[in-house]
Amino acid sequence: MGREGKNPQTTLSAVWNNPAIRALVVQALVLIGVVLLGIYLVDNTLANMKARGIASGFEFLGRTAGFSIATHLIDYEEANTYGRAFLVGLLNTLLVSVVGIVFATVLGFTIGVARLSNNWLISRLATLYIEIIRNVPLLLQLFFWYFAVLRNLPGPKASIDFYGVVFLNKRGLFTPNPVFGPEIVWSGISLLVAIGFIVCLAYWSRRRRDRRGHSLPVTTISIVILTGVPVMSLWFTDFPIIWELPVLKGFNFRGGTTIIPELVALTLALSLYTASFIAEVVRAGILSVNRGQSEAAYALGLHRTLTLRLVVIPQALRVIIPPLTNQYLNLTKNSSLAAAIAYPDLVLVFAGTTLMQTGQAVEIIAITMSVYLTLSLAIAAGMNLYNRHIALVER
Amino acid sequence: MSQYNLIDNPNSSNRPPVINVGIIGWLRHNLFSSWTNTVLTVVAAGIIYSLFPPLFQWAILDADWSGVSRESCTGKGACWVFIKTWFWHLIFGLYPVDERWRVVLAFGILIVASIPLFIPWFKYKALVGVFLLIGFPVLAYFLFVGDILGMPLVETPLWGGLFLTLVIAGCGIVLSLPLGILLALARRSSMPVLRGLSVAFIELWRGVPLITVLFMASVMFPLFLPEGVNFDKLLRALIAVTLFSAAYMAEVVRGGLQAIPRGQYEAAQSVGLSYWRMMTFVILPQALKHVIPGIVNSFIALFKDTTLVAIIGLFDFLGMLQVARSDPDWLGFAPEGYVFGGLVFWIFCFGMSRYSQYLEKEFRTESQ
């Protein structure tokens, strides 16, 4: 009652207790703090760079790199520029990521399903695999495959021989390499025609089903056409593919494709590790589909395949896809561990060798980070689109 | 007549067919229920047979356990002499032998102080928790670094082995949780500037691999500071690991915050709690309880990720394994080294995941 005389609107505490004003003040303070910190860091960095004589800017990308790279998907030699080296590193990162993702997906789905198997032995084996692999650091596994397994393999003369076609030794994995004759163009064209035909067929069959209520066995027809047409065209053109086999000459294999041991080790470690996580994702997805769903489908008279295809898998995928994409992203980011065993990926080539030679830490780390960041954000955006596409539509 | 047995004579000794019960029934049901199942069983048995007996033979039966040099190893099985010789280096790194008691003492205090947390009837858990989170790190810092109370200074480049791994993981865990909570609160806040900054921070760290963050810490942090100020390699790695895992922690905590119904916020506000009181006493206790599995998973990931500091030249447990493996006296024992290292990491990570399952169960019964 003693406060009656004061107008609460004018006191300082009233202003401070006004949430809108308080929010503004807090935000302004935080913003000023962040900007000041930024200015301080940038200022220090510029001063330090000047003191140490480090150049700035991105001109170094056009200068000659002068180092060699063990494996490259595009032509590269020492006389090429740092920019080209960056591209080589980026492609190597993408290569190991894509290969790793394919293997990890296949293995992960297999193990995930195996863990749910009725077979006691199989499900225990899958559990054992998951519990062991998930709880050991990836870098340690990578070192194990590289230093303990691949580096301990015999030399070229005593290679491990897979039916005389594929060879594995200390220097890497040697596989046959297809050499195409000029007539292969016809097979390519026929394959494209076959794909076009199948697309039209699928569209027409769906229209027909909507009209008449029963569909054609499109999948079977597609498989027949997709394998039949190219094989026929290969046969007509007298099989213009020659498999160039790796042959032991002197101290090493010649011919064929050489996959360096670093790549083998990295792919092995990444896909085995990620597979254990994917297996858990798949298991969670399958378990998330209520049993009543498949029972209802059976009650409607759908047989097993159709129940799986139309009822169980679409619902499981809705749960599986987001964490699965996350695992793919993790695998891509983890591929940067390549630097530890000297596989020439983006980090080793660019944030390692190029940084050593030019000393332009800020630019190089910024480029490297933004490559990964772009990759992550792009995949995340794609995933969000897909999620919206398959999200439940409430009626 | 047998189908009437149940009615005619309830005490009849007719049992279910022998192939449906007992071991045979179990086998039939779980391993040989159909022909595909039988094939799978055979395949699994094949895998087990080709994997485990040789492993057992290598690691236990043919292994060499005693001796002091590589001559004691016959080469048939695993050479655990290698691990034995390097054992204390793998634990302490290059920490001076005479000062190792300090590390042992600190971890001893840690273990003794955390025992009460596992005793259900112990009342002063909060007090112990405060000591563990605030008092203990200070104590441990002075014990590890020394240069006080007559203990000689031990520079951080000498730190190594499992000790260093635990230091990095421990600091990362203790620092990244509060930082992550602050980031999550900022991301959920209604102030656009705070929200934007926090989203940018979280997405930046989550979008890049830890190794680039560590590279950044080792080459760019020195540029950030005024000339002449140089700070420790270990501290740089610690900052990098903490910032990195705080971003992941923030997302986990945000999940918990989102799970709290709006009524809880409104109720807290209507009894006149300020923002911070509402968060500390009402929202966060519930939110954090929801996401304990996620938080422990982040801890496990952080623990495994600490191995990456070996790449920027710190000799953590894995770094020491690399040193041991490339010692000219012990070349060629990489498999033993990595198997041992894997086992140690596995025990820690598996233990943590089991503990999180235990906590989950504990809290679930409490709320029922």
PDB file of N, CA, C and O in Angstrom, chain A residues 207-262:
ATOM      1  N   ARG A 207      -1.204 -46.456 -65.396  1.00  0.00           N
ATOM      2  CA  ARG A 207      -2.463 -45.933 -65.963  1.00  0.00           C
ATOM      3  C   ARG A 207      -3.460 -47.072 -66.154  1.00  0.00           C
ATOM      4  O   ARG A 207      -4.635 -46.956 -65.821  1.00  0.00           O
ATOM      5  N   ARG A 208      -2.928 -48.196 -66.671  1.00  0.00           N
ATOM      6  CA  ARG A 208      -3.787 -49.336 -66.979  1.00  0.00           C
ATOM      7  C   ARG A 208      -4.378 -49.899 -65.696  1.00  0.00           C
ATOM      8  O   ARG A 208      -5.553 -50.271 -65.635  1.00  0.00           O
ATOM      9  N   ARG A 209      -3.513 -49.928 -64.625  1.00  0.00           N
ATOM     10  CA  ARG A 209      -3.995 -50.468 -63.359  1.00  0.00           C
ATOM     11  C   ARG A 209      -5.107 -49.580 -62.794  1.00  0.00           C
ATOM     12  O   ARG A 209      -6.105 -50.069 -62.267  1.00  0.00           O
ATOM     13  N   ASP A 210      -4.912 -48.270 -62.915  1.00  0.00           N
ATOM     14  CA  ASP A 210      -5.933 -47.358 -62.409  1.00  0.00           C
ATOM     15  C   ASP A 210      -7.263 -47.579 -63.131  1.00  0.00           C
ATOM     16  O   ASP A 210      -8.336 -47.443 -62.548  1.00  0.00           O
ATOM     17  N   ARG A 211      -7.182 -47.907 -64.439  1.00  0.00           N
ATOM     18  CA  ARG A 211      -8.397 -48.096 -65.234  1.00  0.00           C
ATOM     19  C   ARG A 211      -9.035 -49.452 -64.988  1.00  0.00           C
ATOM     20  O   ARG A 211     -10.230 -49.575 -64.778  1.00  0.00           O
ATOM     21  N   ARG A 212      -8.194 -50.497 -65.009  1.00  0.00           N
ATOM     22  CA  ARG A 212      -8.762 -51.838 -65.020  1.00  0.00           C
ATOM     23  C   ARG A 212      -8.604 -52.579 -63.694  1.00  0.00           C
ATOM     24  O   ARG A 212      -9.172 -53.640 -63.509  1.00  0.00           O
ATOM     25  N   GLY A 213      -7.751 -52.100 -62.806  1.00  0.00           N
ATOM     26  CA  GLY A 213      -7.667 -52.704 -61.479  1.00  0.00           C
ATOM     27  C   GLY A 213      -6.666 -53.823 -61.356  1.00  0.00           C
ATOM     28  O   GLY A 213      -6.487 -54.353 -60.274  1.00  0.00           O
ATOM     29  N   HIS A 214      -5.997 -54.239 -62.420  1.00  0.00           N
ATOM     30  CA  HIS A 214      -4.913 -55.205 -62.205  1.00  0.00           C
ATOM     31  C   HIS A 214      -3.690 -54.807 -63.008  1.00  0.00           C
ATOM     32  O   HIS A 214      -3.796 -54.176 -64.051  1.00  0.00           O
ATOM     33  N   SER A 215      -2.525 -55.141 -62.474  1.00  0.00           N
ATOM     34  CA  SER A 215      -1.301 -54.600 -63.072  1.00  0.00           C
ATOM     35  C   SER A 215      -0.481 -55.693 -63.742  1.00  0.00           C
ATOM     36  O   SER A 215      -0.671 -56.880 -63.490  1.00  0.00           O
ATOM     37  N   LEU A 216       0.454 -55.261 -64.550  1.00  0.00           N
ATOM     38  CA  LEU A 216       1.376 -56.181 -65.212  1.00  0.00           C
ATOM     39  C   LEU A 216       2.550 -56.464 -64.287  1.00  0.00           C
ATOM     40  O   LEU A 216       2.858 -55.650 -63.424  1.00  0.00           O
ATOM     41  N   PRO A 217       3.224 -57.595 -64.433  1.00  0.00           N
ATOM     42  CA  PRO A 217       4.434 -57.851 -63.627  1.00  0.00           C
ATOM     43  C   PRO A 217       5.597 -57.001 -64.124  1.00  0.00           C
ATOM     44  O   PRO A 217       6.537 -57.496 -64.743  1.00  0.00           O
ATOM     45  N   VAL A 218       5.541 -55.705 -63.824  1.00  0.00           N
ATOM     46  CA  VAL A 218       6.513 -54.759 -64.398  1.00  0.00           C
ATOM     47  C   VAL A 218       7.941 -55.097 -63.972  1.00  0.00           C
ATOM     48  O   VAL A 218       8.864 -55.045 -64.777  1.00  0.00           O
ATOM     49  N   THR A 219       8.126 -55.474 -62.697  1.00  0.00           N
ATOM     50  CA  THR A 219       9.475 -55.739 -62.209  1.00  0.00           C
ATOM     51  C   THR A 219      10.142 -56.853 -62.996  1.00  0.00           C
ATOM     52  O   THR A 219      11.282 -56.715 -63.464  1.00  0.00           O
ATOM     53  N   THR A 220       9.411 -57.944 -63.192  1.00  0.00           N
ATOM     54  CA  THR A 220       9.990 -59.075 -63.923  1.00  0.00           C
ATOM     55  C   THR A 220      10.319 -58.673 -65.354  1.00  0.00           C
ATOM     56  O   THR A 220      11.423 -58.939 -65.850  1.00  0.00           O
ATOM     57  N   ILE A 221       9.370 -58.001 -66.010  1.00  0.00           N
ATOM     58  CA  ILE A 221       9.608 -57.580 -67.398  1.00  0.00           C
ATOM     59  C   ILE A 221      10.836 -56.671 -67.450  1.00  0.00           C
ATOM     60  O   ILE A 221      11.705 -56.817 -68.313  1.00  0.00           O
ATOM     61  N   SER A 222      10.945 -55.748 -66.493  1.00  0.00           N
ATOM     62  CA  SER A 222      12.078 -54.817 -66.486  1.00  0.00           C
ATOM     63  C   SER A 222      13.399 -55.558 -66.384  1.00  0.00           C
ATOM     64  O   SER A 222      14.350 -55.261 -67.120  1.00  0.00           O
ATOM     65  N   ILE A 223      13.455 -56.525 -65.454  1.00  0.00           N
ATOM     66  CA  ILE A 223      14.718 -57.247 -65.267  1.00  0.00           C
ATOM     67  C   ILE A 223      15.103 -57.972 -66.551  1.00  0.00           C
ATOM     68  O   ILE A 223      16.252 -57.904 -67.001  1.00  0.00           O
ATOM     69  N   VAL A 224      14.090 -58.621 -67.182  1.00  0.00           N
ATOM     70  CA  VAL A 224      14.371 -59.344 -68.429  1.00  0.00           C
ATOM     71  C   VAL A 224      14.899 -58.388 -69.483  1.00  0.00           C
ATOM     72  O   VAL A 224      15.930 -58.636 -70.120  1.00  0.00           O
ATOM     73  N   ILE A 225      14.231 -57.240 -69.637  1.00  0.00           N
ATOM     74  CA  ILE A 225      14.652 -56.296 -70.677  1.00  0.00           C
ATOM     75  C   ILE A 225      16.024 -55.713 -70.345  1.00  0.00           C
ATOM     76  O   ILE A 225      16.911 -55.637 -71.204  1.00  0.00           O
ATOM     77  N   LEU A 226      16.210 -55.333 -69.074  1.00  0.00           N
ATOM     78  CA  LEU A 226      17.471 -54.676 -68.698  1.00  0.00           C
ATOM     79  C   LEU A 226      18.673 -55.582 -68.866  1.00  0.00           C
ATOM     80  O   LEU A 226      19.761 -55.120 -69.194  1.00  0.00           O
ATOM     81  N   THR A 227      18.513 -56.867 -68.617  1.00  0.00           N
ATOM     82  CA  THR A 227      19.663 -57.751 -68.817  1.00  0.00           C
ATOM     83  C   THR A 227      19.705 -58.242 -70.261  1.00  0.00           C
ATOM     84  O   THR A 227      20.753 -58.338 -70.861  1.00  0.00           O
ATOM     85  N   GLY A 228      18.525 -58.523 -70.829  1.00  0.00           N
ATOM     86  CA  GLY A 228      18.470 -59.134 -72.163  1.00  0.00           C
ATOM     87  C   GLY A 228      19.008 -58.230 -73.247  1.00  0.00           C
ATOM     88  O   GLY A 228      19.869 -58.652 -74.034  1.00  0.00           O
ATOM     89  N   VAL A 229      18.564 -56.981 -73.285  1.00  0.00           N
ATOM     90  CA  VAL A 229      18.919 -56.111 -74.413  1.00  0.00           C
ATOM     91  C   VAL A 229      20.433 -55.864 -74.495  1.00  0.00           C
ATOM     92  O   VAL A 229      21.031 -56.062 -75.559  1.00  0.00           O
ATOM     93  N   PRO A 230      21.091 -55.468 -73.375  1.00  0.00           N
ATOM     94  CA  PRO A 230      22.541 -55.265 -73.479  1.00  0.00           C
ATOM     95  C   PRO A 230      23.292 -56.541 -73.847  1.00  0.00           C
ATOM     96  O   PRO A 230      24.220 -56.501 -74.661  1.00  0.00           O
ATOM     97  N   VAL A 231      22.868 -57.679 -73.287  1.00  0.00           N
ATOM     98  CA  VAL A 231      23.566 -58.925 -73.602  1.00  0.00           C
ATOM     99  C   VAL A 231      23.426 -59.241 -75.086  1.00  0.00           C
ATOM    100  O   VAL A 231      24.384 -59.615 -75.764  1.00  0.00           O
ATOM    101  N   MET A 232      22.202 -59.042 -75.621  1.00  0.00           N
ATOM    102  CA  MET A 232      21.982 -59.287 -77.059  1.00  0.00           C
ATOM    103  C   MET A 232      22.894 -58.398 -77.895  1.00  0.00           C
ATOM    104  O   MET A 232      23.540 -58.848 -78.836  1.00  0.00           O
ATOM    105  N   SER A 233      22.956 -57.106 -77.508  1.00  0.00           N
ATOM    106  CA  SER A 233      23.748 -56.185 -78.329  1.00  0.00           C
ATOM    107  C   SER A 233      25.229 -56.522 -78.206  1.00  0.00           C
ATOM    108  O   SER A 233      25.985 -56.399 -79.161  1.00  0.00           O
ATOM    109  N   LEU A 234      25.653 -56.973 -77.003  1.00  0.00           N
ATOM    110  CA  LEU A 234      27.049 -57.406 -76.846  1.00  0.00           C
ATOM    111  C   LEU A 234      27.316 -58.594 -77.754  1.00  0.00           C
ATOM    112  O   LEU A 234      28.363 -58.686 -78.399  1.00  0.00           O
ATOM    113  N   TRP A 235      26.336 -59.487 -77.812  1.00  0.00           N
ATOM    114  CA  TRP A 235      26.507 -60.700 -78.605  1.00  0.00           C
ATOM    115  C   TRP A 235      26.605 -60.356 -80.092  1.00  0.00           C
ATOM    116  O   TRP A 235      27.446 -60.851 -80.810  1.00  0.00           O
ATOM    117  N   PHE A 236      25.747 -59.413 -80.554  1.00  0.00           N
ATOM    118  CA  PHE A 236      25.769 -59.014 -81.955  1.00  0.00           C
ATOM    119  C   PHE A 236      27.082 -58.351 -82.324  1.00  0.00           C
ATOM    120  O   PHE A 236      27.569 -58.487 -83.429  1.00  0.00           O
ATOM    121  N   THR A 237      27.652 -57.583 -81.354  1.00  0.00           N
ATOM    122  CA  THR A 237      28.905 -56.882 -81.661  1.00  0.00           C
ATOM    123  C   THR A 237      30.121 -57.704 -81.254  1.00  0.00           C
ATOM    124  O   THR A 237      31.224 -57.191 -81.137  1.00  0.00           O
ATOM    125  N   ASP A 238      29.902 -59.005 -80.973  1.00  0.00           N
ATOM    126  CA  ASP A 238      31.015 -59.918 -80.724  1.00  0.00           C
ATOM    127  C   ASP A 238      31.793 -59.608 -79.442  1.00  0.00           C
ATOM    128  O   ASP A 238      33.009 -59.729 -79.387  1.00  0.00           O
ATOM    129  N   PHE A 239      31.083 -59.211 -78.397  1.00  0.00           N
ATOM    130  CA  PHE A 239      31.672 -58.950 -77.062  1.00  0.00           C
ATOM    131  C   PHE A 239      32.928 -58.067 -77.089  1.00  0.00           C
ATOM    132  O   PHE A 239      34.045 -58.572 -76.956  1.00  0.00           O
ATOM    133  N   PRO A 240      32.747 -56.758 -77.302  1.00  0.00           N
ATOM    134  CA  PRO A 240      33.920 -55.880 -77.415  1.00  0.00           C
ATOM    135  C   PRO A 240      34.549 -55.510 -76.072  1.00  0.00           C
ATOM    136  O   PRO A 240      35.155 -54.457 -75.952  1.00  0.00           O
ATOM    137  N   ILE A 241      34.408 -56.371 -75.041  1.00  0.00           N
ATOM    138  CA  ILE A 241      35.060 -56.080 -73.755  1.00  0.00           C
ATOM    139  C   ILE A 241      36.179 -57.084 -73.535  1.00  0.00           C
ATOM    140  O   ILE A 241      35.971 -58.287 -73.667  1.00  0.00           O
ATOM    141  N   ILE A 242      37.351 -56.589 -73.261  1.00  0.00           N
ATOM    142  CA  ILE A 242      38.449 -57.487 -72.896  1.00  0.00           C
ATOM    143  C   ILE A 242      38.817 -57.192 -71.461  1.00  0.00           C
ATOM    144  O   ILE A 242      38.984 -56.026 -71.090  1.00  0.00           O
ATOM    145  N   TRP A 243      38.892 -58.218 -70.626  1.00  0.00           N
ATOM    146  CA  TRP A 243      39.304 -57.996 -69.235  1.00  0.00           C
ATOM    147  C   TRP A 243      40.812 -58.084 -69.164  1.00  0.00           C
ATOM    148  O   TRP A 243      41.394 -59.120 -69.451  1.00  0.00           O
ATOM    149  N   GLU A 244      41.430 -56.972 -68.804  1.00  0.00           N
ATOM    150  CA  GLU A 244      42.886 -56.937 -68.686  1.00  0.00           C
ATOM    151  C   GLU A 244      43.251 -57.423 -67.292  1.00  0.00           C
ATOM    152  O   GLU A 244      42.921 -56.775 -66.299  1.00  0.00           O
ATOM    153  N   LEU A 245      43.881 -58.580 -67.193  1.00  0.00           N
ATOM    154  CA  LEU A 245      44.173 -59.166 -65.894  1.00  0.00           C
ATOM    155  C   LEU A 245      45.494 -58.635 -65.350  1.00  0.00           C
ATOM    156  O   LEU A 245      46.414 -58.347 -66.105  1.00  0.00           O
ATOM    157  N   PRO A 246      45.585 -58.473 -64.017  1.00  0.00           N
ATOM    158  CA  PRO A 246      46.878 -58.109 -63.436  1.00  0.00           C
ATOM    159  C   PRO A 246      47.840 -59.292 -63.524  1.00  0.00           C
ATOM    160  O   PRO A 246      47.460 -60.429 -63.246  1.00  0.00           O
ATOM    161  N   VAL A 247      49.068 -59.045 -63.978  1.00  0.00           N
ATOM    162  CA  VAL A 247      50.045 -60.118 -64.152  1.00  0.00           C
ATOM    163  C   VAL A 247      51.311 -59.747 -63.374  1.00  0.00           C
ATOM    164  O   VAL A 247      51.744 -58.601 -63.400  1.00  0.00           O
ATOM    165  N   LEU A 248      51.870 -60.728 -62.697  1.00  0.00           N
ATOM    166  CA  LEU A 248      53.089 -60.489 -61.929  1.00  0.00           C
ATOM    167  C   LEU A 248      54.267 -60.374 -62.886  1.00  0.00           C
ATOM    168  O   LEU A 248      54.610 -61.309 -63.601  1.00  0.00           O
ATOM    169  N   LYS A 249      54.883 -59.186 -62.936  1.00  0.00           N
ATOM    170  CA  LYS A 249      56.059 -58.990 -63.790  1.00  0.00           C
ATOM    171  C   LYS A 249      57.149 -58.405 -62.931  1.00  0.00           C
ATOM    172  O   LYS A 249      56.975 -57.321 -62.368  1.00  0.00           O
ATOM    173  N   GLY A 250      58.269 -59.084 -62.805  1.00  0.00           N
ATOM    174  CA  GLY A 250      59.332 -58.570 -61.957  1.00  0.00           C
ATOM    175  C   GLY A 250      58.886 -58.543 -60.509  1.00  0.00           C
ATOM    176  O   GLY A 250      58.494 -59.556 -59.952  1.00  0.00           O
ATOM    177  N   PHE A 251      58.901 -57.349 -59.921  1.00  0.00           N
ATOM    178  CA  PHE A 251      58.595 -57.251 -58.495  1.00  0.00           C
ATOM    179  C   PHE A 251      57.175 -56.807 -58.215  1.00  0.00           C
ATOM    180  O   PHE A 251      56.785 -56.670 -57.088  1.00  0.00           O
ATOM    181  N   ASN A 252      56.397 -56.508 -59.243  1.00  0.00           N
ATOM    182  CA  ASN A 252      55.048 -56.031 -58.963  1.00  0.00           C
ATOM    183  C   ASN A 252      54.096 -56.465 -60.059  1.00  0.00           C
ATOM    184  O   ASN A 252      54.515 -56.993 -61.095  1.00  0.00           O
ATOM    185  N   PHE A 253      52.818 -56.210 -59.827  1.00  0.00           N
ATOM    186  CA  PHE A 253      51.814 -56.556 -60.824  1.00  0.00           C
ATOM    187  C   PHE A 253      51.708 -55.450 -61.855  1.00  0.00           C
ATOM    188  O   PHE A 253      51.803 -54.271 -61.549  1.00  0.00           O
ATOM    189  N   ARG A 254      51.513 -55.860 -63.099  1.00  0.00           N
ATOM    190  CA  ARG A 254      51.267 -54.889 -64.163  1.00  0.00           C
ATOM    191  C   ARG A 254      49.879 -55.150 -64.719  1.00  0.00           C
ATOM    192  O   ARG A 254      49.406 -56.279 -64.704  1.00  0.00           O
ATOM    193  N   GLY A 255      49.277 -54.080 -65.269  1.00  0.00           N
ATOM    194  CA  GLY A 255      47.955 -54.242 -65.862  1.00  0.00           C
ATOM    195  C   GLY A 255      46.880 -54.307 -64.794  1.00  0.00           C
ATOM    196  O   GLY A 255      47.161 -54.437 -63.608  1.00  0.00           O
ATOM    197  N   GLY A 256      45.644 -54.219 -65.228  1.00  0.00           N
ATOM    198  CA  GLY A 256      44.543 -54.238 -64.269  1.00  0.00           C
ATOM    199  C   GLY A 256      44.470 -52.951 -63.488  1.00  0.00           C
ATOM    200  O   GLY A 256      45.187 -51.990 -63.764  1.00  0.00           O
ATOM    201  N   THR A 257      43.599 -52.932 -62.496  1.00  0.00           N
ATOM    202  CA  THR A 257      43.448 -51.745 -61.669  1.00  0.00           C
ATOM    203  C   THR A 257      44.119 -51.994 -60.333  1.00  0.00           C
ATOM    204  O   THR A 257      43.923 -53.038 -59.729  1.00  0.00           O
ATOM    205  N   THR A 258      44.910 -51.034 -59.882  1.00  0.00           N
ATOM    206  CA  THR A 258      45.559 -51.162 -58.585  1.00  0.00           C
ATOM    207  C   THR A 258      44.818 -50.307 -57.576  1.00  0.00           C
ATOM    208  O   THR A 258      44.613 -49.124 -57.798  1.00  0.00           O
ATOM    209  N   ILE A 259      44.383 -50.937 -56.496  1.00  0.00           N
ATOM    210  CA  ILE A 259      43.754 -50.186 -55.414  1.00  0.00           C
ATOM    211  C   ILE A 259      44.756 -50.156 -54.277  1.00  0.00           C
ATOM    212  O   ILE A 259      45.127 -51.192 -53.732  1.00  0.00           O
ATOM    213  N   ILE A 260      45.207 -48.944 -53.905  1.00  0.00           N
ATOM    214  CA  ILE A 260      46.284 -48.854 -52.918  1.00  0.00           C
ATOM    215  C   ILE A 260      45.801 -49.338 -51.551  1.00  0.00           C
ATOM    216  O   ILE A 260      44.622 -49.191 -51.223  1.00  0.00           O
ATOM    217  N   PRO A 261      46.698 -49.917 -50.745  1.00  0.00           N
ATOM    218  CA  PRO A 261      46.281 -50.490 -49.458  1.00  0.00           C
ATOM    219  C   PRO A 261      45.607 -49.483 -48.542  1.00  0.00           C
ATOM    220  O   PRO A 261      44.745 -49.851 -47.751  1.00  0.00           O
ATOM    221  N   GLU A 262      46.004 -48.198 -48.651  1.00  0.00           N
ATOM    222  CA  GLU A 262      45.381 -47.184 -47.801  1.00  0.00           C
ATOM    223  C   GLU A 262      43.879 -47.120 -48.072  1.00  0.00           C
ATOM    224  O   GLU A 262      43.067 -47.036 -47.147  1.00  0.00           O
TER     225      GLU A 262
END
